Structures are given as C-alpha cells and as structure tokens.
Tab-separated table of C-alpha atoms in Angstrom:
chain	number	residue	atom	x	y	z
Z	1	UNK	CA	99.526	-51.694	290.150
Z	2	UNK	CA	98.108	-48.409	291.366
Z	3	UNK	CA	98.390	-47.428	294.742
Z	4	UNK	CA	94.727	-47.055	296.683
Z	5	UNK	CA	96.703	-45.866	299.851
Z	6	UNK	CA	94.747	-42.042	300.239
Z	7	UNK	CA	97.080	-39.061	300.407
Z	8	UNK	CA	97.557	-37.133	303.735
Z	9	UNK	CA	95.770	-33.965	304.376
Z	10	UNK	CA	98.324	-30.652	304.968
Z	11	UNK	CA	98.143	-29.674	308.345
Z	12	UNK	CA	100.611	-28.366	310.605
Z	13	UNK	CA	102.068	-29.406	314.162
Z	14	UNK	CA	101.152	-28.428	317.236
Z	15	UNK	CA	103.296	-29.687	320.295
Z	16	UNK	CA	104.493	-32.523	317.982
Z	17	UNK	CA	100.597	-33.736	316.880
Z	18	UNK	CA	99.947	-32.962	313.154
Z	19	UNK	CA	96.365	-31.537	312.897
Z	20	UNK	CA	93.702	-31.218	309.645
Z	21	UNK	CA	93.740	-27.711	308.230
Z	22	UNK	CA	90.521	-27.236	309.528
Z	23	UNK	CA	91.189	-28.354	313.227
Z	24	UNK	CA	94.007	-25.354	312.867
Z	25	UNK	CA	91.362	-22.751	311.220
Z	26	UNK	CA	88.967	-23.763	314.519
Z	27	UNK	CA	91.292	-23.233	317.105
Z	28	UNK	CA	92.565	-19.558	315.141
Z	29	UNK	CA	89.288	-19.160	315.236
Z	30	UNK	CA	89.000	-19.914	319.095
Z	31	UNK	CA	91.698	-17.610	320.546
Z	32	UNK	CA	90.342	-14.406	317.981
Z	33	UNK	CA	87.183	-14.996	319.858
Z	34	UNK	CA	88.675	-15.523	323.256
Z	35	UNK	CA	90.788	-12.684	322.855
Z	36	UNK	CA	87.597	-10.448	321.213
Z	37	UNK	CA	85.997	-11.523	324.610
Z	38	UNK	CA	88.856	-10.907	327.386
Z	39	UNK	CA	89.127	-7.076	325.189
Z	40	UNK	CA	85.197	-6.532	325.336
Z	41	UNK	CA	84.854	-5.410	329.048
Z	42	UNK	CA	87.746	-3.031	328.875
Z	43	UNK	CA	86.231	-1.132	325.721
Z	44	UNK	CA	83.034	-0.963	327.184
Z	45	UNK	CA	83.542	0.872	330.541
Z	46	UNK	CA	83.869	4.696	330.193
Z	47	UNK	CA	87.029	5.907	331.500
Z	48	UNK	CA	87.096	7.778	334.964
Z	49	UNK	CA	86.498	11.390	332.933
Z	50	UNK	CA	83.984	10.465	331.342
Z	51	UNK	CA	82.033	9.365	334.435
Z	52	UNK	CA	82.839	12.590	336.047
Z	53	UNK	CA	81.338	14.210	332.828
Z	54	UNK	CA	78.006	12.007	333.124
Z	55	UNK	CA	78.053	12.483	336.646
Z	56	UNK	CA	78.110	16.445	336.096
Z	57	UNK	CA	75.766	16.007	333.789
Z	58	UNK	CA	73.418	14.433	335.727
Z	59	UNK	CA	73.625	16.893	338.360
Z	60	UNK	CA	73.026	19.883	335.953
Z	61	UNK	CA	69.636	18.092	333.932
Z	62	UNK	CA	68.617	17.656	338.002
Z	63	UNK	CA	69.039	21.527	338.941
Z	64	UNK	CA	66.952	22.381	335.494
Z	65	UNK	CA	64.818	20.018	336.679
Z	66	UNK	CA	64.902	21.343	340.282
Z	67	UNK	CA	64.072	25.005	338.611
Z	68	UNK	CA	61.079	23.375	336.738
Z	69	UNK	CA	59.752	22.308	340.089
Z	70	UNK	CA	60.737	25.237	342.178
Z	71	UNK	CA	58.404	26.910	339.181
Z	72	UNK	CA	55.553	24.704	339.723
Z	73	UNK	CA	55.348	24.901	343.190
Z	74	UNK	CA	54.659	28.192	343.152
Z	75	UNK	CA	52.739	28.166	340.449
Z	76	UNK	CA	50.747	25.373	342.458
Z	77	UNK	CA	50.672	27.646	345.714
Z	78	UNK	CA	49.493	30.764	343.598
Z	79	UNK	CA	46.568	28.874	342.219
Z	80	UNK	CA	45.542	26.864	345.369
Z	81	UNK	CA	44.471	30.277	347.018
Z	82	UNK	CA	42.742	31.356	343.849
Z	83	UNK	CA	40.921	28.172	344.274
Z	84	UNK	CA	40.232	28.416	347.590
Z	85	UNK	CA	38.874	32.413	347.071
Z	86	UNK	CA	36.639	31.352	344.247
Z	87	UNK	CA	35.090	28.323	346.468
Z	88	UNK	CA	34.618	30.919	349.096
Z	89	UNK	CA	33.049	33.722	347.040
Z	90	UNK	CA	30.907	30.753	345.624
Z	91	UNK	CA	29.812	29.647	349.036
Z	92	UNK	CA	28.717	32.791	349.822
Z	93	UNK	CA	26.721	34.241	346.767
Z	94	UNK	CA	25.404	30.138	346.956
Z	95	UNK	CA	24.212	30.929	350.439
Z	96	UNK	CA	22.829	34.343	349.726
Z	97	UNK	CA	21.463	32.895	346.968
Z	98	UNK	CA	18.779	30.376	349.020
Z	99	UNK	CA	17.918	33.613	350.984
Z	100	UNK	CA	16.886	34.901	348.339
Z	101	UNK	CA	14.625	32.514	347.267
Z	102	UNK	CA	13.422	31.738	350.139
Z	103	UNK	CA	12.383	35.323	350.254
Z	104	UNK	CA	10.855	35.234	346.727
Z	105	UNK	CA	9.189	31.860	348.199
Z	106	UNK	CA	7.599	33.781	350.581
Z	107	UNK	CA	6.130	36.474	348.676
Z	108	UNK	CA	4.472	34.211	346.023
Z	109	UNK	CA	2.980	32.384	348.551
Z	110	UNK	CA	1.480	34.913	350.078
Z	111	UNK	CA	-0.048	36.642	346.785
Z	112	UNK	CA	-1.288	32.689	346.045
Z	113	UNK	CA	-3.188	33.179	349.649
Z	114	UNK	CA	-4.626	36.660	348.890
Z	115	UNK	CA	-5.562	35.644	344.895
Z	116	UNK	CA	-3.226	38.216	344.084
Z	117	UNK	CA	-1.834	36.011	341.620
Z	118	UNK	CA	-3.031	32.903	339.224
Z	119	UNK	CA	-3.126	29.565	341.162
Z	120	UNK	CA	0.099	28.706	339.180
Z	121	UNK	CA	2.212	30.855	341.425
Z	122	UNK	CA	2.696	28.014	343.635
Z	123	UNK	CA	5.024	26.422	341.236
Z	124	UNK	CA	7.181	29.224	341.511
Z	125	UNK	CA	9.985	27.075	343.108
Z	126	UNK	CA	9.903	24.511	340.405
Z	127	UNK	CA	10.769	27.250	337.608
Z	128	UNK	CA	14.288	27.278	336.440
Z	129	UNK	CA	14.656	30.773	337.388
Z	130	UNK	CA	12.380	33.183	338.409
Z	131	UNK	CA	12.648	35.183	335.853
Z	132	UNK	CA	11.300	32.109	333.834
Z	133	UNK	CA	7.968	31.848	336.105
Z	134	UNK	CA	7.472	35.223	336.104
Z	135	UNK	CA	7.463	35.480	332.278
Z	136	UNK	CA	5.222	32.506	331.677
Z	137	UNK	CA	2.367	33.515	333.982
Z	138	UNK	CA	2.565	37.501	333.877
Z	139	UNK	CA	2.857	37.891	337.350
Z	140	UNK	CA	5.479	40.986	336.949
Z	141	UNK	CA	2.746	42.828	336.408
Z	142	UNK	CA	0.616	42.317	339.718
Z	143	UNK	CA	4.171	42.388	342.161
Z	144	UNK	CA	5.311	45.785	344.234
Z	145	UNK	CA	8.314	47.484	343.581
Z	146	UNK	CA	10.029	46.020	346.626
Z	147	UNK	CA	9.070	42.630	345.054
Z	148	UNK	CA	10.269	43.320	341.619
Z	149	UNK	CA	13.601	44.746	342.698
Z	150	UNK	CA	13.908	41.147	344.857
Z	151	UNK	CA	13.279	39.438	341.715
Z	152	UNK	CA	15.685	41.538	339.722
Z	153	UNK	CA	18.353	40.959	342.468
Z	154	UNK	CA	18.205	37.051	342.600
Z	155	UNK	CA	18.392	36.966	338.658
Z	156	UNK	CA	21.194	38.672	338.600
Z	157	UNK	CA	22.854	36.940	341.544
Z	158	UNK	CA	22.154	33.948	339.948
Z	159	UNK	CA	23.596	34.606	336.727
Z	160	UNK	CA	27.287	35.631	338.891
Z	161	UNK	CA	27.251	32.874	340.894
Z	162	UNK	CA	27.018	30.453	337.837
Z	163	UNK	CA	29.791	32.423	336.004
Z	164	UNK	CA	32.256	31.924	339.065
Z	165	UNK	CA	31.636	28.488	339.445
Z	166	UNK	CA	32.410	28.130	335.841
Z	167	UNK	CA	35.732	30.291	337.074
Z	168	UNK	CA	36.384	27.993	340.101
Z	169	UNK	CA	35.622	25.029	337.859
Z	170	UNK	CA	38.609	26.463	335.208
Z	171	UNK	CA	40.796	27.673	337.859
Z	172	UNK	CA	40.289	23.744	339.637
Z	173	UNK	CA	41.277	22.109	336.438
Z	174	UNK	CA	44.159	24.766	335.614
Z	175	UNK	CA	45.686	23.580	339.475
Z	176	UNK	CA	45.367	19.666	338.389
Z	177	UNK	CA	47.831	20.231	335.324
Z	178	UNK	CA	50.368	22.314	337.770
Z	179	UNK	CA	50.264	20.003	339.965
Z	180	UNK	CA	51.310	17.053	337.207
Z	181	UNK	CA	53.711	19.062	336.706
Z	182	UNK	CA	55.145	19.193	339.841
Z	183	UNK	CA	54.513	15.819	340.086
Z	184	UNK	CA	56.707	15.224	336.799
Z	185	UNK	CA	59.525	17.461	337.513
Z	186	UNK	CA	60.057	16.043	341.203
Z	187	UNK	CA	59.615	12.383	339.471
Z	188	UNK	CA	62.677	13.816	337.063
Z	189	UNK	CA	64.788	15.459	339.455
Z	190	UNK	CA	64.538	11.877	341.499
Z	191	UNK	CA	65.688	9.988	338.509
Z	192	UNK	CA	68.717	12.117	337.442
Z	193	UNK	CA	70.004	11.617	341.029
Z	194	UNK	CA	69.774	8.039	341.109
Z	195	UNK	CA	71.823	7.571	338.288
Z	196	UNK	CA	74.519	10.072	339.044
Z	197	UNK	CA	74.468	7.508	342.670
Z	198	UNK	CA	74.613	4.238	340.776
Z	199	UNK	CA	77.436	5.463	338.438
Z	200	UNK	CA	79.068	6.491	341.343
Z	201	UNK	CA	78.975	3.386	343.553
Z	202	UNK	CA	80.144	1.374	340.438
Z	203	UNK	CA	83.569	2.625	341.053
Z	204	UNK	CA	86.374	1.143	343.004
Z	205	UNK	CA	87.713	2.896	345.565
Z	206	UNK	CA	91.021	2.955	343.612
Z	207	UNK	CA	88.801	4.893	341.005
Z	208	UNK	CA	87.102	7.177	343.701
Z	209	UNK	CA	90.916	8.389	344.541
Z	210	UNK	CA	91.896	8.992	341.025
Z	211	UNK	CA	88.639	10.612	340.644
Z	212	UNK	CA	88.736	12.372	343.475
Z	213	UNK	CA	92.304	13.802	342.070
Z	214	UNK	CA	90.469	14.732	338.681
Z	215	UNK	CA	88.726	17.110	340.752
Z	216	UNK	CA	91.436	18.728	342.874
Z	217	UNK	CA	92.879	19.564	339.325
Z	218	UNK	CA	90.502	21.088	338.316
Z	219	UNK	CA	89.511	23.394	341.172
Z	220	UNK	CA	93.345	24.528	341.400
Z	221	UNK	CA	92.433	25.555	338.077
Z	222	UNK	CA	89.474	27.348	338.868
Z	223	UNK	CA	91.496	29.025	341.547
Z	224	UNK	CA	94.016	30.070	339.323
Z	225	UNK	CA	91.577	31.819	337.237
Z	226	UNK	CA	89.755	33.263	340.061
Z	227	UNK	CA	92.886	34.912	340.833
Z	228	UNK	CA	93.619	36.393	337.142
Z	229	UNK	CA	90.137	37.935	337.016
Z	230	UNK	CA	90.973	39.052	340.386
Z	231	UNK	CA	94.181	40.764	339.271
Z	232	UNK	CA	92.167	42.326	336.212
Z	233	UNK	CA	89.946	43.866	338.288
Z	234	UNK	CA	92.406	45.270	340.335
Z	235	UNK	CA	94.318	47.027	337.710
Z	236	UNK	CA	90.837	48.548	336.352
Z	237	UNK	CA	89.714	50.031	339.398
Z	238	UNK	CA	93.374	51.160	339.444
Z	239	UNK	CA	93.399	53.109	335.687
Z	240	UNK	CA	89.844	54.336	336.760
Z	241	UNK	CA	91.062	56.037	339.420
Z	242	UNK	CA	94.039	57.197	338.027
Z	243	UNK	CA	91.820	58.581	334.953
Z	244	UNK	CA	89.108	60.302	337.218
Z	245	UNK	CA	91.954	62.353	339.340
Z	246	UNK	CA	93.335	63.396	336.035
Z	247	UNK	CA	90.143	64.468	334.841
Z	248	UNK	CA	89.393	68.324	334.575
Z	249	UNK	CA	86.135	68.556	334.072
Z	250	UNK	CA	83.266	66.388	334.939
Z	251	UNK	CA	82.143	63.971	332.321
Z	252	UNK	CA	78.840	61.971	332.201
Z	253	UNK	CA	80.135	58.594	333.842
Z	254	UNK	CA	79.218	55.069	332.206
Z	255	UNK	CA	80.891	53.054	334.839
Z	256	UNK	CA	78.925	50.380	335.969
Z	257	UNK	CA	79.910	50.207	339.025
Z	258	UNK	CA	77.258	49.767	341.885
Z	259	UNK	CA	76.452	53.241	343.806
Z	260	UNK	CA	76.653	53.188	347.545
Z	261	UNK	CA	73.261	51.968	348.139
Z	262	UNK	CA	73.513	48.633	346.057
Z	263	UNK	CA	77.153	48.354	348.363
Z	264	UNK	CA	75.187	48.319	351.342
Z	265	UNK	CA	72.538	46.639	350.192
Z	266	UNK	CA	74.886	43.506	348.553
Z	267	UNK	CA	76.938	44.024	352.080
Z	268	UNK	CA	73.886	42.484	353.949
Z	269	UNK	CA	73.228	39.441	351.176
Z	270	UNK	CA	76.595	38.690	351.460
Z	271	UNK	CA	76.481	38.734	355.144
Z	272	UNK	CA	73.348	36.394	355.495
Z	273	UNK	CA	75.417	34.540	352.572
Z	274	UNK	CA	78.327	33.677	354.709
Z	275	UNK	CA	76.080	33.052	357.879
Z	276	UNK	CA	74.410	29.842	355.796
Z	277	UNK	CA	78.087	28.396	354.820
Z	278	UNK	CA	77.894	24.534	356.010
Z	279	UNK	CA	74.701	24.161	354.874
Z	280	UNK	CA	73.364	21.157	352.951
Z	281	UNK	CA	72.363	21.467	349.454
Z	282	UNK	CA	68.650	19.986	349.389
Z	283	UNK	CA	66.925	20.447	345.602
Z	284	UNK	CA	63.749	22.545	346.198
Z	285	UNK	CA	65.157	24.099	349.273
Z	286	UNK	CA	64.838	27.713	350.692
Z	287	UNK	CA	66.397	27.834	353.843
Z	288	UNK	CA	66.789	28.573	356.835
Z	289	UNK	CA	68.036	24.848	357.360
Z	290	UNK	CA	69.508	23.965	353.280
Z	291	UNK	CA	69.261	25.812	350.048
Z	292	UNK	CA	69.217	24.970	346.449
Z	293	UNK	CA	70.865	27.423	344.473
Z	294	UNK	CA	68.289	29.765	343.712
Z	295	UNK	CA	66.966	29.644	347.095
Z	296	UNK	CA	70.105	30.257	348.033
Z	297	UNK	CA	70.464	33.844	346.424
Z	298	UNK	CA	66.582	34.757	346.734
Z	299	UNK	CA	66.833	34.441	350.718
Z	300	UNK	CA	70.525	36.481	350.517
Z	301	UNK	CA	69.038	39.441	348.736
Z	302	UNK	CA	65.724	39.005	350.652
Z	303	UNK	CA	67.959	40.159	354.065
Z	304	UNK	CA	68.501	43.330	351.886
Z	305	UNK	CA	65.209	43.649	351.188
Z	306	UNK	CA	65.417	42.711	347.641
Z	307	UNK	CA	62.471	40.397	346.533
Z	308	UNK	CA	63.774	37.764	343.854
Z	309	UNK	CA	62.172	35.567	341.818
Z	310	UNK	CA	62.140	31.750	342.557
Z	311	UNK	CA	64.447	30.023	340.168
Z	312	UNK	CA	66.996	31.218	338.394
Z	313	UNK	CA	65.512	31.494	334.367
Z	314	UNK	CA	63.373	34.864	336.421
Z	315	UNK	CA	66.458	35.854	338.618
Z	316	UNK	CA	68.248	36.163	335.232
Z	317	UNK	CA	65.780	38.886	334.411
Z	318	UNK	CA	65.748	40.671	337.561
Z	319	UNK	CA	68.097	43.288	337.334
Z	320	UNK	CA	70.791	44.649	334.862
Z	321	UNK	CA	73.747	42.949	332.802
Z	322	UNK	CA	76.950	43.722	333.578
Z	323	UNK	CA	80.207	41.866	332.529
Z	324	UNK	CA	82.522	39.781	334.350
Z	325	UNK	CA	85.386	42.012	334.248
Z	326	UNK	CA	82.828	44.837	336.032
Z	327	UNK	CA	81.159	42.151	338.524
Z	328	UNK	CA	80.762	43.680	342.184
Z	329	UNK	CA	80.571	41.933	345.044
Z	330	UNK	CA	76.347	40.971	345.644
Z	331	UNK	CA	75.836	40.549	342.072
Z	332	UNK	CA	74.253	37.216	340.919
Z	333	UNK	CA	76.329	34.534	338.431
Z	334	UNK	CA	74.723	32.696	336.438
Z	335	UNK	CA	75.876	29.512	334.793
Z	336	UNK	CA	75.462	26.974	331.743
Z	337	UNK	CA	73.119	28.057	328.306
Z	338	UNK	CA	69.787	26.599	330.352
Z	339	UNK	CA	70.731	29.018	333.481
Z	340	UNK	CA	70.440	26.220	335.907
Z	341	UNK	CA	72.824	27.174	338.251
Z	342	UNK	CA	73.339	30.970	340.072
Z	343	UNK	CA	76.033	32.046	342.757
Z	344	UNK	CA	76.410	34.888	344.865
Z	345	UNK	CA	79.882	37.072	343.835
Z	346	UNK	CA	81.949	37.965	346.247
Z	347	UNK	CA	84.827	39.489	344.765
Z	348	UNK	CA	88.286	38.349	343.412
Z	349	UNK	CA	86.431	35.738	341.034
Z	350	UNK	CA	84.707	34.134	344.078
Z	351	UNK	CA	81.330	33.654	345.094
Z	352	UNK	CA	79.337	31.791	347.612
Z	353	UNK	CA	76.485	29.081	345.970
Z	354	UNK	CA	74.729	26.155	346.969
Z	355	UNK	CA	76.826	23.785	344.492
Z	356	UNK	CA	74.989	20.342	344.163
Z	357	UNK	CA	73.167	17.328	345.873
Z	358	UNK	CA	75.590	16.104	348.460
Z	359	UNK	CA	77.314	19.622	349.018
Z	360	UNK	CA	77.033	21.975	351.598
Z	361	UNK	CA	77.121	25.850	350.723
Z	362	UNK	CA	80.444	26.773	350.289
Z	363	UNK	CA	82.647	30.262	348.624
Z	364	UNK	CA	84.101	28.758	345.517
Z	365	UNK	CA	86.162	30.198	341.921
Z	366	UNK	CA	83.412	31.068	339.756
Z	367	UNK	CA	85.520	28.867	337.580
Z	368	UNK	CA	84.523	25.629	339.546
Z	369	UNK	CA	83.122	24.371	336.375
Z	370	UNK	CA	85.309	26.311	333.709
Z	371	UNK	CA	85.252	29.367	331.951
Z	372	UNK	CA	82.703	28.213	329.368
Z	373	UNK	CA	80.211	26.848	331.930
Z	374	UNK	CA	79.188	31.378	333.139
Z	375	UNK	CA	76.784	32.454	330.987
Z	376	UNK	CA	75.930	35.739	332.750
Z	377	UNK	CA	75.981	38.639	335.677
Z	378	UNK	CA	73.103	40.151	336.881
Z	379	UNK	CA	72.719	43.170	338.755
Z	380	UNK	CA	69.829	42.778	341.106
Z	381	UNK	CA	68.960	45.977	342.851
C-alpha cells in the first residue's frame, strides 16, 4: 500500500532546530536589512572636510551677499536725499504756487467789481488752470501787462511743479525697490549664517578638534607659500637693482612698482590697518568699532585720503592691475571669481583683512584660502 505520510520540506539547521526554506530566506532577509540600516547613518553624514567646505561656503555666498547689501544701502541712502530734495523743491513751488493764485484771485475779483470783465470772472478759481479761464471768456484781452505776466508765471509754475511731483513720485517708487533689496540681501546674508552655525554645532567636540586641526594644516600651508612669494619678491627687487646699476643709459622704465607718493600714501592705510587689528568682523560694517572686508580697506585708504568704493565688485575697478609677483605693500587683494572677499597687502605674501563672521581683523598668508581662491591686485591710488 502507498505511503500517505507527506515528505519533509529542505531546510537547514539553525542552533540544532531545522527551519522551512522560507523561514531561512526571511531571516537572510532580516540581517541584509538590519545591516543596510546600522550602515545608513554612517553613509549619510559628510565627513569633517566636507563640512569645513560647506561651512566655507557658506561664509563666502554670505560676504557676496554682504556686498549686495553694502550696495543697496547706499544705493538706499543716495536716493532717500533725492527724495527728500524733490519733496522739498515740491513744497516750495506748491507753496509759491497758492500765492500765486491767490494773487490772480485777487485781480479777477477786482476787475469783476469794476465790470472790467464778464460776470464769469468770478469762476476764475474753479478753472483747471488759468490759462483755461482765461481762454474761454477772453479776458486776456482786457488784463494789464503786470496781470498778464502773473498769469504767464503761474502757468508755467504750474506746469514744473506737476513735472517734479511726477519726478518725486518716480524717484519714491525707485527707493521702495532698493529698499526690497536691502531687505532681501540682509534676509540672505541672515540665512547663510545660520546654516554655517547649525552645521557647526552638529559636531562633537571630538570633531571640532580634528576640525580644528584641518585648519592649522592648512594655514601652515598658507604660510609656507606666503613665504615663497616672499622669497620671489626678494630676488626680483634684487636682479632689478642689479640690472639698473648696470645700466648705461637711461631707458623708459615699465616697472610697476609704486612711486614714492603711493609709498607714503599705502604707509598711512597700512598704519590705520594695523591700529583696527582685534577687531570683530560684523557683515555690513565700516568701522571705527568692526569692519567687513570692504569696509575694512575703504576706511584704510580713506586715512590716506583715498576715497574707495563700498564693496569690493567697485574697489576691483578702482585703480590699476598689477600681478602678484609685483604686489606692494597698500595694494588691495582680491579673492574668489565673484570678488567677495578683499585684503590689505602688506608685504612678504601677507596682508591684513577682516576674514569672516566670528573673526576679528587679523594679518594673514594671502594663501589662507589657497592659491586658487586670489583672483586679483589692485592698485588703488
């Protein structure tokens, strides 16, 4: 007789139980996921350099930002007092204005008394302009000279003051935008420091210390290279002083190096400089108490009696290009492709800047942030 016992199922052993296939394909299943999970945290937190980099990177997109509100703040100042002129001039051709119908007032009133003039006279006041009046009833005709020219006078008074209210009305509307502007950039600049501060207090303090490390490296870096360009410089000034005692006649010179009035003139930025060391960085800052960057070098060369521009994308353009191995002390570094960042040179690949929110105005390797991070050196004066 046939057997109606049913066949086992192949399955394996765990700690001496025999399990169904599928009990074994579950639990393979449960330790890939387990293990998937345990990994997933690890994967997903940026490692410490790349925090620095975001970090760095927040702080530059909040100096362009800074510049973009530095820009509208003056633009906002510059228009406020255009506003405030035009309201002014308005108020006072408004005011001269009434006089002057009140005078006209006067004199068709009194030709209405004297039936110098047609009974409608008296509606003089209730024409849109007197020009208007006088056209429709004739009365040009039967008025003096003195009255005519008072006529002639408030028409075209009229016609001015109505074209610079239209001005102050532009000029009102033109100062609303700015200041959305300002509003927006400041909103911006905000933002981009909050997050550089959350991604900051995320880390451990073990991570702060490696961190922390991350940057000493680097600067020793930037030191080192301050110190090659240093070296470079030296032995330049050395062959060009070798070459003009060897000279024997005098040749047209196409040195760029500054004359002795930029040297005492980039003597006294560098002084007031050096005076504002220890100071906190504060974004939209001109001193005398913290600095941003550009406000930094504007109030420097502004002891010399050099007037810069506000933010650095105008500084860039005030004054000539030289190269980095011909930088003098005074001249103005410029850094990154949006120039949102400018130092003061000092020599020996150093200069003095307002670095970034939290700083204080230090001297530092024009390397701080590598040799790809200068874009240019300006000449100011």
């Amino acid at each position: 007789m046939a057997s109606h016992r049913k066949s086992r199922p192949v399955g394996t052993r765990v700690a001496g139980i025999r399990t169904p296939a599928l009990a074994t394909a579950a639990l393979t299943s449960v330790a890939l996921l387990s293990q998937s999970a345990n990994a997933a945290p690890a994967d997903d937190k940026p490692s410490l350099e790349e925090v620095e980099k975001k970090v760095d990177d927040l702080y530059r997109q909040a100096e362009s930002a800074t510049d973009n509100y530095n820009a509208a703040k003056e633009k906002t100042t510059t228009q406020r007092k255009q506003v405030d002129t035009l309201l002014e001039d308005v108020a006072r051709r408004t005011q001269k204005l009434n006089e002057a119908r009140e005078e006209l007032g006067s004199f068709a009133a009194a030709q209405y008394r004297t039936g110098a003039a047609a009974p409608g006279t008296a509606t003089f006041l209730l024409a849109d302009t007197p020009q208007d009046y006088f056209d429709q009833t004739q009365l040009m005709g039967r008025l003096t000279s003195r009255q005519k020219g008072a006529v002639d006078d408030y028409v075209s008074e009229q016609s001015t003051t109505m074209k610079k209210r239209q001005e102050a009305s532009q000029s009102l509307q033109t100062l609303t935008e700015t200041q959305s502007d300002l509003k927006t950039a400041k909103a911006t600049v905000q933002k981009k420091l909050a997050d550089a501060r959350e991604l900051l207090s995320e880390l451990t303090a073990q991570e702060k210390a490696r961190l922390a490390a991350i940057e000493q490296r680097k600067q020793q870096e930037a030191a080192r290279k301050a110190a090659e360009l240093a070296r470079q410089q030296a032995a330049a000034e050395k062959a060009a002083q070798g070459a003009a005692q060897e000279a024997t006649a005098p040749q047209e010179s196409t040195s760029t190096a500054p004359d002795s009035s930029y040297a005492t003139k980039a003597a006294k930025a560098l002084a007031f400089a050096r005076a504002q060391v220890g100071k906190p960085y504060v974004w939209g800052a001109t001193g005398p108490d913290s600095y941003d960057c550009s406000g930094l070098t504007q109030a420097a060369w502004k002891a010399a009696g050099v007037d810069l521009p506000r933010v650095t994308y105008d500084q860039v353009n005030a004054g000539t290009t030289v190269s980095l191995a011909d930088a003098q002390p005074g001249d103005l570094v410029f850094f990154y492709d949006d120039i949102s960042h400018v130092g003061l040179y000092i020599g020996n690949g150093m200069m003095i800047h307002a670095p970034k929110p939290g700083a204080y105005v230090r001297e530092e390797s024009i390397y701080y942030d590598g040799e790809s991070g200068i874009h240019s050196v300006v000449r100011p004066a």
